[in-house]
PDB file of C-alpha atoms in Angstrom:
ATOM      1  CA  UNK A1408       0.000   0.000   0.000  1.00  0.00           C
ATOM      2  CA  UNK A1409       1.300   3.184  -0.949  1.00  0.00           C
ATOM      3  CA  UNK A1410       1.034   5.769   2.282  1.00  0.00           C
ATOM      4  CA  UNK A1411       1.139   9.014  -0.367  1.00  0.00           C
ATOM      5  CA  UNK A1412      -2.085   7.774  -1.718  1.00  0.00           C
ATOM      6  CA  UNK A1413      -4.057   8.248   0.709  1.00  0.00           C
ATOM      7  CA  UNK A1414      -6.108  10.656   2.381  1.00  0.00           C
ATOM      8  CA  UNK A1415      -8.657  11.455   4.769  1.00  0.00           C
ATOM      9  CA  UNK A1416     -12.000  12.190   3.683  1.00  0.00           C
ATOM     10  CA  UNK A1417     -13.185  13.777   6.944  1.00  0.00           C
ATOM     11  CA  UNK A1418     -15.194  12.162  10.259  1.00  0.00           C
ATOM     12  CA  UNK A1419     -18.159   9.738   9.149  1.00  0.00           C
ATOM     13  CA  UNK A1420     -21.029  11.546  10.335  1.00  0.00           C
ATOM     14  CA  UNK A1421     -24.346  10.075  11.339  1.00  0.00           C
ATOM     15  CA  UNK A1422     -27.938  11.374  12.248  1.00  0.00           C
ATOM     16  CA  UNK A1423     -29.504  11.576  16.129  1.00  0.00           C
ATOM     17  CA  UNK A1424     -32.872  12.545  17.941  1.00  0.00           C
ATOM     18  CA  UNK A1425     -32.939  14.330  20.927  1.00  0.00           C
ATOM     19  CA  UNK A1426     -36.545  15.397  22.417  1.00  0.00           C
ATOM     20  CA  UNK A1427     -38.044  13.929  19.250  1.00  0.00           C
ATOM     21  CA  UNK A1428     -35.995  16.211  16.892  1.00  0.00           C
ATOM     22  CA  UNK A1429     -33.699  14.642  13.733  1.00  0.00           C
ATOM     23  CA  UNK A1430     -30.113  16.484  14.000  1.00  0.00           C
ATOM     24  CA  UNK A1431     -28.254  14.965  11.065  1.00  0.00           C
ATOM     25  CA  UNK A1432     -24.678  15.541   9.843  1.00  0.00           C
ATOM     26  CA  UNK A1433     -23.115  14.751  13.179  1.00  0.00           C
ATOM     27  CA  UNK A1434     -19.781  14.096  13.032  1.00  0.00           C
ATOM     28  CA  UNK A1435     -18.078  11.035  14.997  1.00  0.00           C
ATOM     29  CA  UNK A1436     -14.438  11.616  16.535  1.00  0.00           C
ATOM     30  CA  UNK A1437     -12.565   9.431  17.827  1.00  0.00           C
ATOM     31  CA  UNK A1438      -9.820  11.657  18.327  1.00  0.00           C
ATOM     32  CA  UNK A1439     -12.152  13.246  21.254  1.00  0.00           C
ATOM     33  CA  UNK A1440     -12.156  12.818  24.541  1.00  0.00           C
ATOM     34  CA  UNK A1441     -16.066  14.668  25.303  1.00  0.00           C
ATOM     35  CA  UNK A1442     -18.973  14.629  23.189  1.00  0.00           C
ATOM     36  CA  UNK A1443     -19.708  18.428  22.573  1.00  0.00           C
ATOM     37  CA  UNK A1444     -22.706  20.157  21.528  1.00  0.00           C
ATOM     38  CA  UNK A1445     -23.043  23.276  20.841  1.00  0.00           C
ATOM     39  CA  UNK A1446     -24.617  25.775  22.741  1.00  0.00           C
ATOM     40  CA  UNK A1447     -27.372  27.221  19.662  1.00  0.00           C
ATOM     41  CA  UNK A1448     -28.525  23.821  19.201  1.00  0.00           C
ATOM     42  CA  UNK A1449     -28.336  23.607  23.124  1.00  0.00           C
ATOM     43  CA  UNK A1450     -30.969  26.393  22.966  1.00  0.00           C
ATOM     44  CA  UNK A1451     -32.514  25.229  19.853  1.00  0.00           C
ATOM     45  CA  UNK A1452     -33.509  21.611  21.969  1.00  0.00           C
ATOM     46  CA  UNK A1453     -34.784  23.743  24.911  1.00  0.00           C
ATOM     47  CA  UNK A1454     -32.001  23.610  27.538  1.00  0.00           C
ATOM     48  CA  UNK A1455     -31.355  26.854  28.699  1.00  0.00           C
ATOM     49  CA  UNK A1456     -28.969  25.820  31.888  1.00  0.00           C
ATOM     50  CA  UNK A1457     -26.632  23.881  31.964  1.00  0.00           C
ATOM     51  CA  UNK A1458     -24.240  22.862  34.609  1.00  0.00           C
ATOM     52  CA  UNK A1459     -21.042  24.494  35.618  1.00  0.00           C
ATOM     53  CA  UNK A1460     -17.979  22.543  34.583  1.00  0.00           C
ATOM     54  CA  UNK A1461     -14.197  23.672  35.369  1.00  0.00           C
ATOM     55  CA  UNK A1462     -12.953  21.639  32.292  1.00  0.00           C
ATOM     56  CA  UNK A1463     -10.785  23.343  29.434  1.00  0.00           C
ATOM     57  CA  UNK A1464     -10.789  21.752  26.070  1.00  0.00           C
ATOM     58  CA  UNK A1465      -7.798  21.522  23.896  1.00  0.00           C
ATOM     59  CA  UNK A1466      -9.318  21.887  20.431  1.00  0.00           C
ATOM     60  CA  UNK A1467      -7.623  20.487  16.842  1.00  0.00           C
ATOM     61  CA  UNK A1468      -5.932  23.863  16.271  1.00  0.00           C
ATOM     62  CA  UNK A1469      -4.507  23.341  19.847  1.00  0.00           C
ATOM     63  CA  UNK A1470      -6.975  25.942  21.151  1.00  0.00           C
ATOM     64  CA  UNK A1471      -8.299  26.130  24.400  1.00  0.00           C
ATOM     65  CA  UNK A1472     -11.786  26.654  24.483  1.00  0.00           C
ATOM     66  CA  UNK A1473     -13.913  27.126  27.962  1.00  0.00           C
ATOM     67  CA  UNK A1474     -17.158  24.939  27.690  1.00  0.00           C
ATOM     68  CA  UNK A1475     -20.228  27.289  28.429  1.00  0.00           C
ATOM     69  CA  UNK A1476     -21.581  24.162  30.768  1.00  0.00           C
ATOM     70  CA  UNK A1477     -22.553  20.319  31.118  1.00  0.00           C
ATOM     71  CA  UNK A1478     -25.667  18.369  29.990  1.00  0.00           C
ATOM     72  CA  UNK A1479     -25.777  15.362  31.892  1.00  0.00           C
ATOM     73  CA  UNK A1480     -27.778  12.697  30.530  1.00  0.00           C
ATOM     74  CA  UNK A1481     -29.347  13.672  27.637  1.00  0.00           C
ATOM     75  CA  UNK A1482     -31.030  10.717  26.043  1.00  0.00           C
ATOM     76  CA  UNK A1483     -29.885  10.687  22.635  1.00  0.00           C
ATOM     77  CA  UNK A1484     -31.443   8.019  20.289  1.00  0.00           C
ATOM     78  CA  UNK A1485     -28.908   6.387  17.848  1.00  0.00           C
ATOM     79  CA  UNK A1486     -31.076   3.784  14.884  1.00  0.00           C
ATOM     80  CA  UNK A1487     -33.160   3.477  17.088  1.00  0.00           C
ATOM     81  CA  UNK A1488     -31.365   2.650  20.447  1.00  0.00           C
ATOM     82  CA  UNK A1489     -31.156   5.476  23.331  1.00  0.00           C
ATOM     83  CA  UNK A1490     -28.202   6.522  25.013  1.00  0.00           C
ATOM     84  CA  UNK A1491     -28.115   8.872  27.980  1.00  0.00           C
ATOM     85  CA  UNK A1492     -24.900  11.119  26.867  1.00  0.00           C
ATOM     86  CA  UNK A1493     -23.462  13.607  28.860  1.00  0.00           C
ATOM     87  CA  UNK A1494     -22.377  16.406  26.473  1.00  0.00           C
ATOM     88  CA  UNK A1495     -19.626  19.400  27.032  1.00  0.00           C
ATOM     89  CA  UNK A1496     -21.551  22.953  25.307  1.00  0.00           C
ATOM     90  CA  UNK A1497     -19.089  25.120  23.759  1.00  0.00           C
ATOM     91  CA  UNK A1498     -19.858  28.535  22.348  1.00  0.00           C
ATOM     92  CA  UNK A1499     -18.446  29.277  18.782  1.00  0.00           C
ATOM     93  CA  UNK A1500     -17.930  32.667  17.852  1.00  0.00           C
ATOM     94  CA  UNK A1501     -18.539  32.845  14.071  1.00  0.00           C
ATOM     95  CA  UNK A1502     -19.955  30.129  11.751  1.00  0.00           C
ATOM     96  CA  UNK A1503     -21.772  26.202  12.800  1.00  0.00           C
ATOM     97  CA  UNK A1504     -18.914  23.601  12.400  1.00  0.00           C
ATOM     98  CA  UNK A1505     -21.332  21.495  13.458  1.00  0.00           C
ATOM     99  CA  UNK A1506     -24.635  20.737  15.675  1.00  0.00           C
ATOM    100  CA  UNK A1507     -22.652  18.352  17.643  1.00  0.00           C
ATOM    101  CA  UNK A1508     -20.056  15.602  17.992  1.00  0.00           C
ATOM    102  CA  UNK A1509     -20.258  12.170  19.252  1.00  0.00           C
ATOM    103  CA  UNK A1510     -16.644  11.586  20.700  1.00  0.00           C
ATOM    104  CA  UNK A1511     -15.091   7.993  22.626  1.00  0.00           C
ATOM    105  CA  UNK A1512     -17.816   8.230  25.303  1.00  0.00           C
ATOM    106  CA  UNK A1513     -20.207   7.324  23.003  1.00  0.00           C
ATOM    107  CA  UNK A1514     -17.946   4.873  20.893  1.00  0.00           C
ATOM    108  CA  UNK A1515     -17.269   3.461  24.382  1.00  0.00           C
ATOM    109  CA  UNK A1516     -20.769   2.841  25.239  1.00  0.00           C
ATOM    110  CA  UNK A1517     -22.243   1.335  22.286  1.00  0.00           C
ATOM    111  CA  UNK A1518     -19.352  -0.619  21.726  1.00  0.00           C
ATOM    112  CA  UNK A1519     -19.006  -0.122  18.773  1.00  0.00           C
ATOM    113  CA  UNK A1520     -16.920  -0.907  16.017  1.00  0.00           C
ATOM    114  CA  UNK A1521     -15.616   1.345  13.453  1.00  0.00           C
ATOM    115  CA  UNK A1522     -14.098   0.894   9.887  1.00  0.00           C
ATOM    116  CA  UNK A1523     -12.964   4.888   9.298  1.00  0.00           C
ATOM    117  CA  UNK A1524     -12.088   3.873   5.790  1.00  0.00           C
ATOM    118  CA  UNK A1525     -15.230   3.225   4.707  1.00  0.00           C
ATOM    119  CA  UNK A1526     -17.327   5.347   7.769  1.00  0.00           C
ATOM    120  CA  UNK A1527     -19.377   2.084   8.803  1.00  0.00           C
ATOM    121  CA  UNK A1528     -19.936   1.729  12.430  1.00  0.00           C
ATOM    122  CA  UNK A1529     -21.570  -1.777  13.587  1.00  0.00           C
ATOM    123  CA  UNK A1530     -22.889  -1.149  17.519  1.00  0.00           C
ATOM    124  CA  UNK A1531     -25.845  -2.830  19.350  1.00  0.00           C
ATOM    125  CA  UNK A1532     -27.504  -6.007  20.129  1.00  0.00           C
ATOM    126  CA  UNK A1533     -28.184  -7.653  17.507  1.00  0.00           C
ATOM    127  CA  UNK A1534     -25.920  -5.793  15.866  1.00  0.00           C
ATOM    128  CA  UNK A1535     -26.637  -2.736  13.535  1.00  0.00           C
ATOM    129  CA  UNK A1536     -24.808  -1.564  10.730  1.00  0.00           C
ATOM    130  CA  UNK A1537     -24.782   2.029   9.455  1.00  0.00           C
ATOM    131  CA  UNK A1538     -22.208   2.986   6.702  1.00  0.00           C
TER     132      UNK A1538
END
């Protein structure tokens, strides 16, 4: 295999509910410690508190980024199968990168298994596929 060739084409993303809604296009990182939401989609699904945390995240670009709060336990249903997810909120000052991120916590707890080639994930019992 030649290493030159090849490239990555970006997180696999997948789609979630939370309090009945459809958020799609959420990207899955493995590289992340925290699943992070942020805090307009925090306020678009109702929560307007959130509890106080004292973490600091280290972001891609080596940032450091002071989470606005904690959600603790928000069920968050994955095809079909809820998870209660505790989520980090981070304010972002210009543009949506995205609605939210499903980090290791998640990967952890569903145990699942990921092919990041081909951005399947297979997770649950009996087991469910989604590429």
């Amino acid at each position: 295999m030649n290493f030159a060739e090849i490239e990555d084409y970006g997180a696999p993303e997948i789609s979630v509910e939370i309090d009945g809604c459809t958020i799609r296009n959420v990207p899955v990182d493995g590289g992340s410690g925290v699943n992070l939401m942020l805090e307009n989609t925090a306020t678009d699904l109702g929560y307007t508190t959130f509890e106080t945390t004292n973490q600091t995240l280290r972001m891609a670009d080596q940032s450091r980024v002071a989470p606005v709060g904690k959600l603790s336990g928000v069920s968050t249903r994955i095809s079909g199968i809820a998870y209660n997810l505790n989520y980090l909120v981070i304010r972002v000052g210009e543009g949506k990168p995205f609605p939210l991120l499903l980090g290791r916590p998640w990967l952890y707890l569903a145990g699942v298994k990921v092919n990041w080639a081909k951005k399947a994930f297979l997770f649950g019992d009996p087991p469910i596929c989604l590429s």
